[in-house]
mmCIF file of C-alpha atoms in Angstrom:
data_model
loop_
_atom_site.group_PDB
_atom_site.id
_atom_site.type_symbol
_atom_site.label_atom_id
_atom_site.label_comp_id
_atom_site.label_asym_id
_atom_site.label_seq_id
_atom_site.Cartn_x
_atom_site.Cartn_y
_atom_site.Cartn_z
ATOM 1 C CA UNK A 1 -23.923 -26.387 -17.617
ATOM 2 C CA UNK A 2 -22.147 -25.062 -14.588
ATOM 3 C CA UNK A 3 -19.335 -23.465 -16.850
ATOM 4 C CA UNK A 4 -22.181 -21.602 -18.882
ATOM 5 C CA UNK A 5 -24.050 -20.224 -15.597
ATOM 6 C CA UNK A 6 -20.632 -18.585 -14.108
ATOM 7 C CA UNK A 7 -20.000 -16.865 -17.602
ATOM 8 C CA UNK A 8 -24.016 -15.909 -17.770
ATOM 9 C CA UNK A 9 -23.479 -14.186 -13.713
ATOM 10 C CA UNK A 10 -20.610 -12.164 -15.181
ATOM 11 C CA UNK A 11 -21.481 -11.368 -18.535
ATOM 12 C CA UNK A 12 -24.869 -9.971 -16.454
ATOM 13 C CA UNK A 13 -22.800 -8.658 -13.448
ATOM 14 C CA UNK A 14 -20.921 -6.275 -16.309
ATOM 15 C CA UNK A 15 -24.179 -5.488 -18.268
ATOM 16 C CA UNK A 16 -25.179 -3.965 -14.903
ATOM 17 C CA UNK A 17 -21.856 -1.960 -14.387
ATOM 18 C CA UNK A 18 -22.514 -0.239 -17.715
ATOM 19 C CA UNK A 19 -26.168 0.345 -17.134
ATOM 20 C CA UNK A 20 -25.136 2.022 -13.648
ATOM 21 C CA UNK A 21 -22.483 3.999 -15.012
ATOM 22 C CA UNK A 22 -24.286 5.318 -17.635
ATOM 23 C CA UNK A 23 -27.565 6.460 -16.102
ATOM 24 C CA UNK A 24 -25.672 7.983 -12.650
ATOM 25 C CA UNK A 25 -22.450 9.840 -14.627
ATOM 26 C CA UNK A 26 -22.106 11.596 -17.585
ATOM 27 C CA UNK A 27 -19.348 9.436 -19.125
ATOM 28 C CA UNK A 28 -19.076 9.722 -22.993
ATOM 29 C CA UNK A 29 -17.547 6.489 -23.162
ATOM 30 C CA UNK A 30 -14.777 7.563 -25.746
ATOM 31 C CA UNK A 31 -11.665 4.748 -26.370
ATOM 32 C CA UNK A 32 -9.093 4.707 -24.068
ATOM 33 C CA UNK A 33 -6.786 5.177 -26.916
ATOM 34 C CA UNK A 34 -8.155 8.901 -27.545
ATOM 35 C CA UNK A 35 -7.828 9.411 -23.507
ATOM 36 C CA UNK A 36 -3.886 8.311 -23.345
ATOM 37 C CA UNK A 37 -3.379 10.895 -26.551
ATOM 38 C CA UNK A 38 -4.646 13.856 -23.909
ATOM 39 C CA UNK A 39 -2.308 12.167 -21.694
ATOM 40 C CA UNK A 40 0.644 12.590 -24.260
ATOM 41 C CA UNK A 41 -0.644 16.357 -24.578
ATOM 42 C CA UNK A 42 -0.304 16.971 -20.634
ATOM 43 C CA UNK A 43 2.560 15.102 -20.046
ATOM 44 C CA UNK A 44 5.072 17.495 -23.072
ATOM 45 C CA UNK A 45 2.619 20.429 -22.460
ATOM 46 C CA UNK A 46 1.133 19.857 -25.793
ATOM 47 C CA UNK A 47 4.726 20.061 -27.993
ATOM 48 C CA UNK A 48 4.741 16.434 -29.224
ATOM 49 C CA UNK A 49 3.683 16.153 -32.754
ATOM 50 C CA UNK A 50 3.199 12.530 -33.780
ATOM 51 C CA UNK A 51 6.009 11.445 -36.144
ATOM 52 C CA UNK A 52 3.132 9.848 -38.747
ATOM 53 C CA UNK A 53 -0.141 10.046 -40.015
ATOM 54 C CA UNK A 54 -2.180 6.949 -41.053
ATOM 55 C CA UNK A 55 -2.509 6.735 -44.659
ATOM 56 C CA UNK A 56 -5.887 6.263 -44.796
ATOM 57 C CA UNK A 57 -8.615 6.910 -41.906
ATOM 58 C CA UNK A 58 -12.130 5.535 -42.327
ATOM 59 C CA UNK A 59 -14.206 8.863 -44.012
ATOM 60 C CA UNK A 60 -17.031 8.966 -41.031
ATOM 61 C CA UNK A 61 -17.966 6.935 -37.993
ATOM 62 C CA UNK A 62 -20.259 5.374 -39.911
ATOM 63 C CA UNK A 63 -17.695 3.824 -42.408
ATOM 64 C CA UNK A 64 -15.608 2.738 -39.219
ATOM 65 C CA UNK A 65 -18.521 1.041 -37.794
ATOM 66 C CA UNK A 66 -19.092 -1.168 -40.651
ATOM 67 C CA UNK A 67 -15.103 -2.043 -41.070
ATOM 68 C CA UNK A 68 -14.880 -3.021 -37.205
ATOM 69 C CA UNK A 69 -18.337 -5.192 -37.868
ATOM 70 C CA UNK A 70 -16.582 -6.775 -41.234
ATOM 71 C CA UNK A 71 -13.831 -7.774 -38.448
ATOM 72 C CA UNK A 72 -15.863 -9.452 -36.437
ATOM 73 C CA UNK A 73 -18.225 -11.056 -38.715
ATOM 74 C CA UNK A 74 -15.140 -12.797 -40.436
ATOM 75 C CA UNK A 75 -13.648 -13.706 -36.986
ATOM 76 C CA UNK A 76 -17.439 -15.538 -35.948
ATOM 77 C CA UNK A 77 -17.818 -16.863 -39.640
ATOM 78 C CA UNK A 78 -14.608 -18.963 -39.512
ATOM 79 C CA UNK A 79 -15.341 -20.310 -35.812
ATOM 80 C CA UNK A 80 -18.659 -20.870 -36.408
ATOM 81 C CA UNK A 81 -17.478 -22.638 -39.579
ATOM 82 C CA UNK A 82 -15.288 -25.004 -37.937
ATOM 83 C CA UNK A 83 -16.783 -25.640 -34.273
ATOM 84 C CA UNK A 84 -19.734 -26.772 -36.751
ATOM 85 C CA UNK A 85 -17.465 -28.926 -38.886
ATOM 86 C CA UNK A 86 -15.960 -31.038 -35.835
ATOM 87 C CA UNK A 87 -19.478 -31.320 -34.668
ATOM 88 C CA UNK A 88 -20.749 -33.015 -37.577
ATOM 89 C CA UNK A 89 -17.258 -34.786 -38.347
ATOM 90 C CA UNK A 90 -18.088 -36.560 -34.794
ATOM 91 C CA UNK A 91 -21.652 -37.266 -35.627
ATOM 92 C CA UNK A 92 -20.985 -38.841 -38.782
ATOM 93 C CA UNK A 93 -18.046 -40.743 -37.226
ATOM 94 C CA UNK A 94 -20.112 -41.812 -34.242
ATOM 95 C CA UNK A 95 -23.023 -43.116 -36.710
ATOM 96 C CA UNK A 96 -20.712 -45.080 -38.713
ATOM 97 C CA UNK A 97 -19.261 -46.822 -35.481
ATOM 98 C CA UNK A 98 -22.152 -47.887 -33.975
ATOM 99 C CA UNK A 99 -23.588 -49.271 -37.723
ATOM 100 C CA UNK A 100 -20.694 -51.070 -38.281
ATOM 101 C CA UNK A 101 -20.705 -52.933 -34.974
ATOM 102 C CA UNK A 102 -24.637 -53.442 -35.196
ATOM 103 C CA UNK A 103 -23.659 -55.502 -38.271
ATOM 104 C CA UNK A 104 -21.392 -57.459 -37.140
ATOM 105 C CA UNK A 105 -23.711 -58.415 -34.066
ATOM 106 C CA UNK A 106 -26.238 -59.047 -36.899
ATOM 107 C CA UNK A 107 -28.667 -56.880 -34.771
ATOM 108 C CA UNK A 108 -31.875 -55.769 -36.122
ATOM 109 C CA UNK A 109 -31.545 -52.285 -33.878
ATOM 110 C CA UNK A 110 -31.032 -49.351 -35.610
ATOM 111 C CA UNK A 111 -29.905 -46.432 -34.957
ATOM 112 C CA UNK B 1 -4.716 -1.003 -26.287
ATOM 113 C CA UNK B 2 -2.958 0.477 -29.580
ATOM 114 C CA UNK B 3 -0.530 3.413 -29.610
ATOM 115 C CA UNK B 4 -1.928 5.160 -32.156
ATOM 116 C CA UNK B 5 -0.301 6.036 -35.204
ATOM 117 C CA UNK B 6 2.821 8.645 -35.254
ATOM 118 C CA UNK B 7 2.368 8.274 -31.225
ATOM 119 C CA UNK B 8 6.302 6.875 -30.233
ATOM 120 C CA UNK B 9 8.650 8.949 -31.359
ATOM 121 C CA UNK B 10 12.268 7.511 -32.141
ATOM 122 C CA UNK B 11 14.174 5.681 -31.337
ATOM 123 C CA UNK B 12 11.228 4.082 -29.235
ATOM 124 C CA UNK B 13 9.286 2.743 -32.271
ATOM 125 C CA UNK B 14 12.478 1.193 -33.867
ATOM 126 C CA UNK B 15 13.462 -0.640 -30.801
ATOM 127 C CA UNK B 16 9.942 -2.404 -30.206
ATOM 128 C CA UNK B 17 10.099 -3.638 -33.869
ATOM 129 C CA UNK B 18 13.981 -4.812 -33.655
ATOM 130 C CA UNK B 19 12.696 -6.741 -29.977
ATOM 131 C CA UNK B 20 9.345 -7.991 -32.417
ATOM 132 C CA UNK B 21 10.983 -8.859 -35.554
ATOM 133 C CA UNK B 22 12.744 -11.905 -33.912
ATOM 134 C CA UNK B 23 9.919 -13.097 -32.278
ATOM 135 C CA UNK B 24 7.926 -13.063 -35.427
ATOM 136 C CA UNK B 25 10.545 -15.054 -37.556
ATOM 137 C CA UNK B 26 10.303 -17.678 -34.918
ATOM 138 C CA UNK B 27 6.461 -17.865 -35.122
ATOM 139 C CA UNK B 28 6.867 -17.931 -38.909
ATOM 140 C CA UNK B 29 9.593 -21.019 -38.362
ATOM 141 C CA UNK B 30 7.181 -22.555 -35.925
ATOM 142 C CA UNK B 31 3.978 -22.288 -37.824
ATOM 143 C CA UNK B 32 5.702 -24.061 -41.155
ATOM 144 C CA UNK B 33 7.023 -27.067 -39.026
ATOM 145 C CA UNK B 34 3.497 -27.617 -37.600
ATOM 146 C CA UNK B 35 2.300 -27.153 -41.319
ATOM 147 C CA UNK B 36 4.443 -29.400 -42.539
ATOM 148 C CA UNK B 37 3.803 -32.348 -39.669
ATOM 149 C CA UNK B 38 0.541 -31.764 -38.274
ATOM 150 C CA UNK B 39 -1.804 -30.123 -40.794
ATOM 151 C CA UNK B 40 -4.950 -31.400 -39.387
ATOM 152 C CA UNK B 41 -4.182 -28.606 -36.356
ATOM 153 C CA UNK B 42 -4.696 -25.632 -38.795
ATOM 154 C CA UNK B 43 -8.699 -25.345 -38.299
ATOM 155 C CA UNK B 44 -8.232 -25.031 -34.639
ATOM 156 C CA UNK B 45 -5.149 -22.234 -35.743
ATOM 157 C CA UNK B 46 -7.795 -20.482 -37.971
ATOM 158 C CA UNK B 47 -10.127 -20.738 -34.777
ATOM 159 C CA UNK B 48 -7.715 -18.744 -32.770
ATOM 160 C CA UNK B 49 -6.937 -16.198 -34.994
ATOM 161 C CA UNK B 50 -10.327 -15.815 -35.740
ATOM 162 C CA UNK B 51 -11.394 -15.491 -32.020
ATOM 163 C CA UNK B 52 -8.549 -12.583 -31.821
ATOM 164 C CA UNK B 53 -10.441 -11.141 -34.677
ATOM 165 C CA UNK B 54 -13.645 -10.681 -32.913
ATOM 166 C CA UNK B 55 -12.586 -10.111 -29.225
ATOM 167 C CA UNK B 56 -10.254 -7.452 -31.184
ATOM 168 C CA UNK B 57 -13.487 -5.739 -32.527
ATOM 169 C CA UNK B 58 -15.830 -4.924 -29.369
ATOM 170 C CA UNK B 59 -15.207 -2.002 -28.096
ATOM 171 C CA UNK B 60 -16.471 -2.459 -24.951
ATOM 172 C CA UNK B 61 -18.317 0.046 -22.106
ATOM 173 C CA UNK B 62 -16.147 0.054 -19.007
ATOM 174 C CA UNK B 63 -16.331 1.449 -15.537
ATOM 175 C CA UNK B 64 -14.254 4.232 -15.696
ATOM 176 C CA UNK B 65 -16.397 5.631 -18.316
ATOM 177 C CA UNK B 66 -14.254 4.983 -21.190
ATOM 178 C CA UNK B 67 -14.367 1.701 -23.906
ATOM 179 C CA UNK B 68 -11.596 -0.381 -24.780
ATOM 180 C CA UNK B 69 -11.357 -4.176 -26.135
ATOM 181 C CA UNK B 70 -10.332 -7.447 -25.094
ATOM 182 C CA UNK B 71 -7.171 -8.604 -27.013
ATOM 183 C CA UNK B 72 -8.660 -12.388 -27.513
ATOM 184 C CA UNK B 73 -4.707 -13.709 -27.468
ATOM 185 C CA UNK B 74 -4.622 -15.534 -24.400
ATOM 186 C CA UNK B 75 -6.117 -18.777 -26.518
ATOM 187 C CA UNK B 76 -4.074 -19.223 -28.851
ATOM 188 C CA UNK B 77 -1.195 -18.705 -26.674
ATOM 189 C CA UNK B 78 -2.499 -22.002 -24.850
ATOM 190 C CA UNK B 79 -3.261 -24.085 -27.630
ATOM 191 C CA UNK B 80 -0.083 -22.690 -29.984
ATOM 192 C CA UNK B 81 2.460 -20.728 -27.629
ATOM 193 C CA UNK B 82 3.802 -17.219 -27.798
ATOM 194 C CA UNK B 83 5.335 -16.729 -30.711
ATOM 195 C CA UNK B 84 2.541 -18.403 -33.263
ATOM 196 C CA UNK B 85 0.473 -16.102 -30.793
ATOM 197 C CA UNK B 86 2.128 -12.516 -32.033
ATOM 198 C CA UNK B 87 1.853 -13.585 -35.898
ATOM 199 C CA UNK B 88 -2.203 -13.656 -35.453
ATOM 200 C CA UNK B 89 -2.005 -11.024 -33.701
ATOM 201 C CA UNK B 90 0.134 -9.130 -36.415
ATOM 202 C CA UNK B 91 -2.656 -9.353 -38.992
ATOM 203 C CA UNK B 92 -5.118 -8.390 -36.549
ATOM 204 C CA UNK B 93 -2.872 -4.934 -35.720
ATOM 205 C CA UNK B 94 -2.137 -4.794 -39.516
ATOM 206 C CA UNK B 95 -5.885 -4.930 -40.842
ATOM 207 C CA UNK B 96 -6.929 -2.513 -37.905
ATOM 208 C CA UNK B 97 -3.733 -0.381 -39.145
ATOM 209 C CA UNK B 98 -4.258 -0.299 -42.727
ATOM 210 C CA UNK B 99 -8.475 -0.009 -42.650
ATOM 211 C CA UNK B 100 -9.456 1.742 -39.380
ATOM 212 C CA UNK B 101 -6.559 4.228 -38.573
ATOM 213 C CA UNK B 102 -6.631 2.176 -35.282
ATOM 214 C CA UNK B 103 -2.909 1.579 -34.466
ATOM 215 C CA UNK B 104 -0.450 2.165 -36.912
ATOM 216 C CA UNK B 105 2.456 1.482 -39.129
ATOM 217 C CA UNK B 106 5.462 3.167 -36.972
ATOM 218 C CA UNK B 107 3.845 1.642 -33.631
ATOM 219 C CA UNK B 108 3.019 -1.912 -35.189
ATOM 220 C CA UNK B 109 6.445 -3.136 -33.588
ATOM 221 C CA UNK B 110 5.132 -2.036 -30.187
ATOM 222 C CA UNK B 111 1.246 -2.678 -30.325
ATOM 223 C CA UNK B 112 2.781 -6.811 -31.548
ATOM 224 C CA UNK B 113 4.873 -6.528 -28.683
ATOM 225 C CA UNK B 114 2.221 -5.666 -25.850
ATOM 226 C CA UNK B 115 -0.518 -7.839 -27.692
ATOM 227 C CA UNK B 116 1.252 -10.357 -29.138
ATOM 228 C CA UNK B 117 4.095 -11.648 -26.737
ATOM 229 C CA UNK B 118 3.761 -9.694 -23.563
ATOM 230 C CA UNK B 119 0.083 -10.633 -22.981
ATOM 231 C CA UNK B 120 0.341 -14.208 -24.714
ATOM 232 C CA UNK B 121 3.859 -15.075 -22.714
ATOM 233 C CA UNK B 122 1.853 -14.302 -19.509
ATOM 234 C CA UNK B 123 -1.421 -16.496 -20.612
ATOM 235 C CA UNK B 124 1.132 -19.177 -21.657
ATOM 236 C CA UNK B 125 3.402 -18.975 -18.396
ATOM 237 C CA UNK B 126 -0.233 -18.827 -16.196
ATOM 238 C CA UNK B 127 -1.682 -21.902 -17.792
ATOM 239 C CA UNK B 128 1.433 -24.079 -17.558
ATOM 240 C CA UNK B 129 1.944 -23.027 -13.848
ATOM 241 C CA UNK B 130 -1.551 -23.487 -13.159
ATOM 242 C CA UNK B 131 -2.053 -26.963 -14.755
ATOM 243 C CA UNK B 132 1.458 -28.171 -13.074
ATOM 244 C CA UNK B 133 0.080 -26.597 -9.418
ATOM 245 C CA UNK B 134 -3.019 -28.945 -10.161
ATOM 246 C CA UNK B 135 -5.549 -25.716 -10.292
ATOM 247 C CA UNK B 136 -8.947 -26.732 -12.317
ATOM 248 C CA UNK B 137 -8.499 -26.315 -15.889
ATOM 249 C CA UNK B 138 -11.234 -23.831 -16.329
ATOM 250 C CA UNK B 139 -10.097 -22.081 -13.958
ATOM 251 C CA UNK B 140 -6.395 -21.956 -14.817
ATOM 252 C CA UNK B 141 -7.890 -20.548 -18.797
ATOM 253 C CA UNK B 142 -9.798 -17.822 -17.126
ATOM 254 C CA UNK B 143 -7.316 -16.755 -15.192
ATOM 255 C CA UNK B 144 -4.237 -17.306 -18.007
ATOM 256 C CA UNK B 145 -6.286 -15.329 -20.577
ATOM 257 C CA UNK B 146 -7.455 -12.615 -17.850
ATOM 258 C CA UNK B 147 -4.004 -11.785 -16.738
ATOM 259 C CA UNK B 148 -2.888 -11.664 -20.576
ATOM 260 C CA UNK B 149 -5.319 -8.927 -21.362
ATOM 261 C CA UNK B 150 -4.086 -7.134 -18.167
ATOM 262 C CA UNK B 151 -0.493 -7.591 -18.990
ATOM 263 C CA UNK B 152 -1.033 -6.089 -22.696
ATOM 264 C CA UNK B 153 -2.472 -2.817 -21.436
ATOM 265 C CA UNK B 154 0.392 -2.447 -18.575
ATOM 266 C CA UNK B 155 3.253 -3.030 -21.468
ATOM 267 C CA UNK B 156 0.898 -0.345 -23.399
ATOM 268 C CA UNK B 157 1.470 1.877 -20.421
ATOM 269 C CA UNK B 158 5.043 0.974 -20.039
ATOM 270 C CA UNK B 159 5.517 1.727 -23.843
ATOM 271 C CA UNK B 160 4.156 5.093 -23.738
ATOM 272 C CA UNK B 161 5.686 6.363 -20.295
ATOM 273 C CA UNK B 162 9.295 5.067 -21.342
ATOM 274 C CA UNK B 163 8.556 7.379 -24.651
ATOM 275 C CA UNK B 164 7.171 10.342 -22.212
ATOM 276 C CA UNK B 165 8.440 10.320 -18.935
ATOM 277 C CA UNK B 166 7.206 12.952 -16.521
ATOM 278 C CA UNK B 167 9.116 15.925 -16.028
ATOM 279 C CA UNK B 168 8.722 15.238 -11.901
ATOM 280 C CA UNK B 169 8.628 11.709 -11.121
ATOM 281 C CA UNK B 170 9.478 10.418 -14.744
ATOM 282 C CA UNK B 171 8.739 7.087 -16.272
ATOM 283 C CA UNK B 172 7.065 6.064 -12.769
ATOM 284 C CA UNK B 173 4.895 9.005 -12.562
ATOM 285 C CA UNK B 174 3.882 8.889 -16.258
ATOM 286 C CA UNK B 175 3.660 4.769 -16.833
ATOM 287 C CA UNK B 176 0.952 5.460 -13.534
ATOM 288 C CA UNK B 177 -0.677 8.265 -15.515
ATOM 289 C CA UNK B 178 -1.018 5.891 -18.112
ATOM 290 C CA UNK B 179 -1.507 2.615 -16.788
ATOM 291 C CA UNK B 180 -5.083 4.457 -14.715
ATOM 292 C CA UNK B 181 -6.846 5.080 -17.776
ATOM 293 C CA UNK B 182 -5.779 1.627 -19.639
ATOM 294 C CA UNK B 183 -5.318 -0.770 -16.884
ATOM 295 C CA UNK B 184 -8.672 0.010 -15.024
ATOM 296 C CA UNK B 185 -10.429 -0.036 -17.615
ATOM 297 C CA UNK B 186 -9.254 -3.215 -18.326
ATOM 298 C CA UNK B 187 -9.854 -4.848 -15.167
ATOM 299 C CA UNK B 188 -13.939 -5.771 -16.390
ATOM 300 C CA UNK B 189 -13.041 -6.808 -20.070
ATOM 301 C CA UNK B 190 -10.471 -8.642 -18.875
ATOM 302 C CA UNK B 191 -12.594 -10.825 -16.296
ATOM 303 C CA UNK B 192 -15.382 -11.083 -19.548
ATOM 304 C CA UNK B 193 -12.421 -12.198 -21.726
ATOM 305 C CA UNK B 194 -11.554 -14.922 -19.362
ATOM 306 C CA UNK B 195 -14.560 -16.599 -18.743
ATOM 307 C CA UNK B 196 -15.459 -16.487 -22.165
ATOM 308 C CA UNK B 197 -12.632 -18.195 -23.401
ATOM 309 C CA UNK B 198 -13.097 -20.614 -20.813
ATOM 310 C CA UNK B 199 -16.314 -21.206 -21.951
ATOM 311 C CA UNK B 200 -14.745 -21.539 -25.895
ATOM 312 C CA UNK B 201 -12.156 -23.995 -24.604
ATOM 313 C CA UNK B 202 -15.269 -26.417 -22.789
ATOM 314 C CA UNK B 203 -16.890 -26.868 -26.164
ATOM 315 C CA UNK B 204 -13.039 -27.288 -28.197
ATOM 316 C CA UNK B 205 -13.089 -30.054 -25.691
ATOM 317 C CA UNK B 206 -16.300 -31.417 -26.512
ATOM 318 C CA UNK B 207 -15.951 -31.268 -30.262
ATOM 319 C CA UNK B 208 -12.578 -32.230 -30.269
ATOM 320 C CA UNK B 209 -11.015 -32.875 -27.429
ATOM 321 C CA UNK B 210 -8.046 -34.739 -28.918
ATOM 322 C CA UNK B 211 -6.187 -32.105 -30.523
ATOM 323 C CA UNK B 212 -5.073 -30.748 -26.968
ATOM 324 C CA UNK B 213 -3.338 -33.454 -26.605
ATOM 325 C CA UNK B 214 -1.730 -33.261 -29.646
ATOM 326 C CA UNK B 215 -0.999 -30.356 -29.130
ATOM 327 C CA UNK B 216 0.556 -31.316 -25.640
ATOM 328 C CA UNK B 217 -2.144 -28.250 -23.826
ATOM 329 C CA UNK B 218 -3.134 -31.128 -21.559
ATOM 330 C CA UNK B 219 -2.715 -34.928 -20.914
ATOM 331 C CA UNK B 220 -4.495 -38.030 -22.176
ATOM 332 C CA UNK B 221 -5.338 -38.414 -18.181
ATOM 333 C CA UNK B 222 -6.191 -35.227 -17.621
ATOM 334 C CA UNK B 223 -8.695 -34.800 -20.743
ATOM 335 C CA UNK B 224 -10.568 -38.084 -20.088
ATOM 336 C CA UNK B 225 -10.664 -36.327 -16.342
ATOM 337 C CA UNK B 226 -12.284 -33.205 -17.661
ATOM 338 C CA UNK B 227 -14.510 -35.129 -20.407
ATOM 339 C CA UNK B 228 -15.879 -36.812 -17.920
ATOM 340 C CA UNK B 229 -16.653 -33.615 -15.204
ATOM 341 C CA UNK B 230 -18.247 -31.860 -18.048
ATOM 342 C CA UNK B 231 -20.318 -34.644 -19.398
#
């Protein structure tokens, strides 16, 4: 349990640091990606023209939203998926042991 | 972390994929052996790619005002090493590539290199250090899978300066412009990332604890050790 406390402090710690932030500054929280690209700008004076497009760009913010949610709904699916399949793989192999040696003791117990 | 499409001019982008391409054909050599000789690992191999999948999704709030992600790679570098590492991140870059214009094509050789063998060489380094110096195993995860998020936003920097140095002060001056806005911003996912995943590996452990060993991530000894701390 002591593992789960630490991670509860921080995950709260950085809940906190957001809340802050964004009630004392005006931060639009953009991506850092968008923030290096101005970078880029300053840095050749606003010459460098990227060498590619992407072929396709998600139509609205909207449309992005869902395709980054589709990411991580597969991503929690499969681990979900499998912590729960060990789980019950254990269960079943734990309840099998313990039968097995209750009839061998030819104990009335069970489990 | 990703250079964004178009965003490395030449002969930068071809010279991340030429150092990336290798590493990648190892992974691919590595992940058939284990295929071949130790199939019951590949749940635990879908785990990790999957938990790259969702770290690799949440954009999160930082500090400095700006959001950026955890990459999630510092895992499977423990439990699978480097190279297996950069292939699941690969089809992480490639679906964010192809579906969200996050990334891109021309920079996939250099987003794989800074998320998917920079970062997990450091987490994989860290935790074999770490275990060897006799550090607590949680601890040696948070702090393996920390520093690997770190160490993919400071290759990101080092990408993009080498590609644009400064005019005064050069790739220094530019990989600090750089590194300021990725690197501190960082600094809080990273900390998340790590004691997450520290959190993930305590319940691997408790589900199936075995398959480290397998997997030679830590000793028959030293499992029964933790086993018994956590239980």
């Amino acid at each position: 349990m002591k593992l789960e406390i630490i991670v509860a402090v921080i995950v709260l710690v950085f809940t906190a640091q957001f809340l802050y932030i964004s009630s004392t500054t005006d931060a639009e929280f953009g991506g850092a990606d968008g923030q290096a690209e101005g970078v880029i700008e300053e840095l050749t004076d606003g010459t460098y023209e990227p060498i590619a497009k992407p072929f396709w760009e998600p139509p609205s913010g909207e449309i992005e939203s869902l395709l980054f949610a589709l990411q991580a709904a597969l991503g929690a699916l499969v681990i979900g998926y499998f912590f729960g399949y060990y789980r019950g793989k254990n269960q079943s192999t734990k309840s099998t042991e313990s039968s097995q040696s209750n009839q061998s003791t030819e104990s009335s117990q069970s489990t | 972390m990703h250079i964004m499409e178009g965003f490395l001019p030449g002969p930068w982008w071809q010279l991340w994929f030429a150092i990336s391409i290798p590493v990648i054909l190892y992974g691919i050599h590595k992940l058939n052996r284990m295929m071949e000789e130790k199939r019951d690992l590949l749940p635990l191999l879908a785990v990790a790619g999957a938990y790259i999948f969702v770290l690799s999704s949440l954009k999160l709030p930082s500090v400095t005002g700006s959001c950026s992600h955890p990459t999630g790679t510092g895992m499977a570098a423990i439990l699978f090493g480097p190279a297996i590492s950069a292939i699941l991140s690969m089809i992480v870059l490639l679906y964010q590539a192809l579906f969200l214009a996050h990334g891109g094509l021309t920079t996939l050789g250099a987003n794989v290199f800074s998320m998917g063998i920079a970062g997990p060489v450091i987490a994989y380094l860290i935790y074999k250090i770490g275990m060897k110096a006799g550090l607590n195993f949680y601890f040696t995860v948070f702090l393996a899978t920390a520093m690997a998020d770190i160490a993919t936003y400071l290759v990101t920097s080092l990408e993009l300066a080498l590609a644009f140095p400064a005019q005064s002060g050069g790739v220094i001056a530019s990989f600090e412009a750089f590194a300021a806005i990725f690197a501190l911003t960082q600094l809080p996912l990273a900390i998340m990332e790590g004691a997450i995943t520290a959190l993930i590996f305590k319940y691997v452990i408790k589900v199936k604890g075995d398959v480290l060993v397998k997997l030679d991530v830590i000793g028959e000894a030293g499992l029964r050790k933790i086993q018994e701390l956590t239980t």
